[in-house]
XYZ file of C-alpha atoms in Angstrom:
340
model
C 123.535 97.285 105.632
C 124.822 98.594 108.973
C 128.112 96.689 108.636
C 128.560 97.896 105.057
C 127.948 101.488 106.159
C 130.454 101.201 109.014
C 133.063 99.735 106.679
C 132.607 102.574 104.169
C 132.715 105.168 106.964
C 135.901 103.642 108.370
C 137.628 103.819 105.000
C 136.526 107.428 104.478
C 137.823 108.464 107.880
C 141.089 106.581 107.400
C 142.502 107.368 103.948
C 145.187 105.182 102.405
C 148.604 106.790 102.468
C 152.065 105.762 101.319
C 150.764 102.560 99.706
C 149.033 101.225 102.827
C 145.328 100.768 103.471
C 143.200 99.578 106.360
C 139.537 98.636 106.292
C 137.052 97.148 108.707
C 136.444 93.436 108.151
C 134.239 92.322 111.088
C 133.744 92.515 114.836
C 134.154 89.871 117.525
C 132.085 90.167 120.702
C 129.259 92.433 121.770
C 129.800 96.026 122.784
C 129.507 96.928 126.486
C 129.606 100.348 128.076
C 133.149 100.944 129.398
C 133.555 101.724 133.094
C 135.399 104.811 134.256
C 136.996 103.273 137.347
C 138.442 100.047 135.857
C 138.466 97.947 132.703
C 135.656 95.440 132.250
C 136.489 91.722 132.751
C 135.873 90.906 129.060
C 138.356 93.445 127.698
C 141.159 91.480 125.973
C 144.318 92.107 127.989
C 146.467 90.189 125.453
C 145.734 88.587 122.076
C 147.565 86.365 119.574
C 146.683 84.576 116.336
C 147.530 80.912 115.863
C 150.025 79.796 113.215
C 147.422 79.489 110.434
C 145.639 82.723 111.347
C 142.314 80.891 111.733
C 142.044 81.353 115.511
C 142.528 84.303 117.843
C 143.484 83.501 121.439
C 142.669 86.162 124.023
C 142.930 86.565 127.803
C 140.398 88.896 129.393
C 141.062 91.335 132.220
C 139.043 88.998 134.427
C 141.253 86.010 133.559
C 138.949 84.267 131.057
C 140.910 82.478 128.329
C 138.987 82.265 125.032
C 139.557 81.224 121.436
C 137.766 83.025 118.587
C 137.169 81.290 115.257
C 137.996 83.835 112.542
C 135.784 82.126 109.939
C 132.627 81.609 112.033
C 133.226 84.468 114.549
C 132.292 82.063 117.348
C 133.963 81.971 120.763
C 135.161 78.909 122.682
C 135.886 79.084 126.402
C 139.253 77.537 127.288
C 139.318 78.208 131.021
C 140.259 80.925 133.456
C 143.785 82.075 134.281
C 144.906 84.851 136.598
C 147.909 85.440 134.358
C 148.623 89.076 135.154
C 151.544 90.110 132.906
C 153.047 86.653 132.412
C 151.102 85.523 129.366
C 152.883 84.618 126.112
C 151.651 82.592 123.143
C 154.106 80.553 121.041
C 152.335 80.161 117.703
C 154.659 77.555 116.188
C 153.898 75.048 118.945
C 150.397 76.295 119.913
C 151.405 76.754 123.564
C 150.740 79.378 126.211
C 153.408 80.417 128.701
C 151.476 81.344 131.855
C 151.503 81.551 135.621
C 148.758 79.790 137.579
C 149.022 80.578 141.269
C 152.555 79.350 142.201
C 153.180 77.397 138.986
C 154.788 78.696 135.792
C 153.598 76.316 133.077
C 153.279 75.681 129.358
C 149.682 75.007 128.328
C 149.270 73.063 125.081
C 146.047 74.354 123.523
C 145.670 71.321 121.279
C 145.057 68.882 124.127
C 145.097 71.189 127.215
C 148.112 69.360 128.658
C 150.286 71.399 131.025
C 154.047 71.180 131.505
C 155.437 72.617 134.725
C 158.517 74.794 134.224
C 159.080 76.060 137.755
C 157.359 77.291 140.890
C 157.415 80.781 142.339
C 155.895 84.216 141.813
C 157.254 85.897 138.684
C 156.266 89.341 137.450
C 157.097 88.916 133.771
C 158.402 86.414 131.264
C 158.755 85.577 127.598
C 158.982 82.536 125.335
C 160.574 81.954 121.922
C 158.197 81.244 119.031
C 159.278 77.585 118.892
C 158.792 77.137 122.645
C 162.388 76.083 123.397
C 163.731 79.136 125.280
C 162.129 81.042 128.145
C 163.100 83.986 130.341
C 161.575 84.854 133.709
C 161.873 87.796 136.079
C 160.678 88.367 139.641
C 161.117 92.128 139.303
C 164.499 92.231 141.034
C 167.965 92.924 139.567
C 168.222 89.686 137.615
C 166.400 87.365 135.242
C 166.465 83.616 134.655
C 167.234 81.907 131.344
C 165.581 78.519 130.754
C 166.052 76.075 127.865
C 164.156 72.999 126.741
C 166.181 69.762 126.799
C 164.969 66.160 126.820
C 161.329 67.309 126.971
C 161.843 69.378 130.129
C 162.894 72.950 130.886
C 166.080 73.564 132.815
C 167.391 76.820 134.213
C 170.768 77.431 132.594
C 171.654 80.872 133.899
C 170.647 83.658 136.284
C 171.710 86.929 134.676
C 172.298 90.078 136.777
C 170.858 93.375 135.506
C 171.848 96.984 136.150
C 168.450 98.023 137.544
C 165.391 96.060 138.735
C 163.436 94.455 135.884
C 160.250 96.173 136.975
C 158.705 96.891 133.581
C 158.966 93.942 131.193
C 161.181 91.299 129.623
C 160.987 90.021 126.058
C 162.550 87.430 123.736
C 162.916 87.891 120.003
C 160.832 85.433 117.966
C 163.877 83.307 117.094
C 164.967 83.203 120.733
C 168.349 84.814 120.050
C 167.895 88.150 121.836
C 166.643 89.129 125.282
C 165.474 92.642 126.177
C 164.746 93.794 129.730
C 163.017 97.064 130.613
C 164.497 98.154 133.923
C 163.829 101.121 136.157
C 164.165 102.868 139.500
C 162.654 105.797 141.330
C 164.520 107.941 143.836
C 163.454 111.150 145.550
C 165.248 114.052 143.966
C 166.270 111.972 140.940
C 162.883 110.980 139.570
C 162.312 107.926 137.430
C 165.054 106.267 135.428
C 164.330 103.626 132.806
C 166.821 101.722 130.651
C 166.530 98.836 128.207
C 169.293 96.208 128.261
C 169.639 93.726 125.367
C 171.580 90.408 125.521
C 172.566 87.653 123.121
C 171.127 84.381 124.482
C 174.392 82.594 123.737
C 176.533 85.184 125.545
C 174.897 86.798 128.578
C 178.084 87.956 130.281
C 177.228 91.550 129.418
C 174.534 93.364 127.395
C 174.952 93.901 123.683
C 173.154 97.234 123.964
C 171.897 99.580 126.654
C 169.223 102.065 125.581
C 168.623 104.929 127.991
C 165.091 106.316 127.838
C 165.900 109.026 130.394
C 163.374 110.237 132.964
C 160.525 107.947 132.074
C 157.668 106.834 134.322
C 157.810 103.321 132.904
C 157.335 101.012 129.945
C 154.074 99.257 129.031
C 155.339 97.503 125.873
C 158.689 95.970 124.946
C 158.537 94.545 121.424
C 161.063 93.083 118.984
C 160.374 93.276 115.257
C 159.662 89.821 113.745
C 163.220 89.611 112.338
C 164.774 90.787 115.609
C 166.530 93.791 114.056
C 164.503 96.463 115.869
C 163.208 97.046 119.383
C 160.219 99.253 120.228
C 159.009 100.592 123.584
C 156.472 103.117 124.751
C 157.421 105.833 127.219
C 155.469 108.068 129.627
C 156.458 111.458 130.940
C 154.433 114.286 132.448
C 151.139 112.443 131.858
C 151.845 112.082 128.124
C 153.019 109.021 126.221
C 155.470 108.426 123.402
C 157.305 105.764 121.382
C 160.948 104.881 120.812
C 162.382 102.439 118.238
C 166.041 101.404 117.936
C 168.138 99.356 115.555
C 169.462 96.614 117.837
C 172.638 95.954 115.842
C 173.806 99.550 115.375
C 172.114 101.204 118.352
C 170.692 103.917 116.085
C 167.364 105.444 117.119
C 164.831 105.013 114.310
C 161.758 106.605 115.904
C 161.418 109.197 118.676
C 157.920 110.511 119.328
C 156.688 112.148 122.525
C 153.853 114.267 123.848
C 150.830 112.162 122.912
C 147.728 113.268 124.814
C 147.062 109.680 125.900
C 148.505 108.840 129.322
C 149.724 105.429 128.109
C 150.306 103.814 124.729
C 148.915 100.438 125.737
C 149.661 98.421 122.593
C 152.590 98.176 120.165
C 153.129 95.624 117.411
C 155.258 95.370 114.282
C 153.605 94.228 111.059
C 154.847 90.826 109.822
C 157.943 90.874 107.621
C 157.709 91.824 103.982
C 160.775 90.045 102.595
C 160.651 91.947 99.306
C 160.738 95.337 101.017
C 162.927 96.670 103.861
C 160.248 99.144 105.019
C 158.787 98.227 108.402
C 155.540 99.322 109.998
C 154.840 99.711 113.706
C 151.238 99.905 114.937
C 150.327 101.650 118.190
C 147.100 101.905 120.181
C 146.564 104.207 123.149
C 144.113 105.082 125.922
C 142.554 107.839 123.814
C 141.545 105.310 121.146
C 144.189 106.363 118.612
C 145.340 103.638 116.224
C 148.453 104.788 114.362
C 150.785 103.262 111.790
C 154.421 104.354 111.898
C 156.685 103.970 108.883
C 160.236 102.910 109.786
C 162.746 104.208 109.006
C 161.566 107.789 108.838
C 159.029 107.806 111.634
C 156.145 109.126 109.564
C 152.678 108.458 110.949
C 151.220 107.107 107.735
C 147.694 106.479 108.909
C 145.532 106.785 112.002
C 141.950 106.487 113.239
C 140.354 107.401 116.573
C 138.011 104.947 118.276
C 135.457 106.239 120.808
C 137.137 104.237 123.581
C 140.635 103.117 124.572
C 142.713 100.435 122.844
C 144.072 97.703 125.125
C 145.925 95.293 122.815
C 146.796 94.528 119.188
C 147.561 91.314 117.289
C 148.546 90.532 113.689
C 147.710 87.350 111.799
C 150.937 85.640 110.642
C 150.380 86.524 106.974
C 149.696 90.161 107.850
C 146.173 90.141 106.415
C 144.315 90.876 109.650
C 144.957 93.232 112.534
C 142.942 92.602 115.708
C 142.203 95.684 117.850
C 140.880 95.054 121.385
C 138.820 97.992 122.678
C 137.707 98.965 126.165
C 134.072 98.367 125.109
C 135.011 94.615 125.111
C 134.786 94.247 121.299
C 137.644 93.089 119.100
C 137.712 94.903 115.786
C 139.219 92.859 112.944
C 140.762 95.071 110.272
C 142.111 94.062 106.882
C 145.495 95.635 106.133
C 147.344 95.841 102.833
C 150.675 97.396 101.910
C 151.618 97.960 98.273
C 155.115 99.288 98.998
């Protein structure tokens, strides 16, 4: 009865707008009281569904790697990884791209076999969905491009950047585009953050440079599933915001600022709807606000406020489920539908 009541309450608080609806399906994990000084070890830092949408892989703030069964709601411990920001799941090949101490490796979740890519301390990295292309950054003014050949990864290029890659680096799902969030801070000039985008097959110079202006930094750097759009969060004067651009034309599709939350911690595009050009971007912030943005247009079509912060978001491949990781260590599984 309690779960039924919560589901009804959720739907009442979050009305369906513009042909979209969101409802509570079930919860993974047991609620803990959030700490004020730091996030609890069991809060899901990153999450990703497997190719079939039957499993949810999550890495906790404390480094615990777990796999949730969506049907039984049971958890399986996979190990412990101090991954920091370098943690990417390639669903098509069921592999994790991670850093373990000095080793950057691919971990095959089917048999737990590891493939060493390289050694060294890297701050961020990304992997194509098919696991054949990787990019790595040490936070300096360059990044490395790696490609899979003859069952081993080889570094094919070190690409110079305009500013230090101190925020994030990301590959589009098809491995064709690279985006780097770069920034500097100088006394008297403040923070400067830009996003440079390259074609993997021609990295002589960026295809696009997006200037976010005086921005404290970027938490998320996300391509849409088809690679046509790029989304980032921004932070200025203790308030967060979101920017979305069309990668091909350079046009800005969404420009929102002044959110009360200090950071927007999670951004994710809904999976492609091939019959409809409308895209949806989901955001979750430190104030517990879950919002859905309609693109183009930038309308906030739907939102709900949780009693605690949102750390990460993940969509099942078919778009049926949205996983919302909260600071109380639970993962809320929501069922999403779009009739547009």
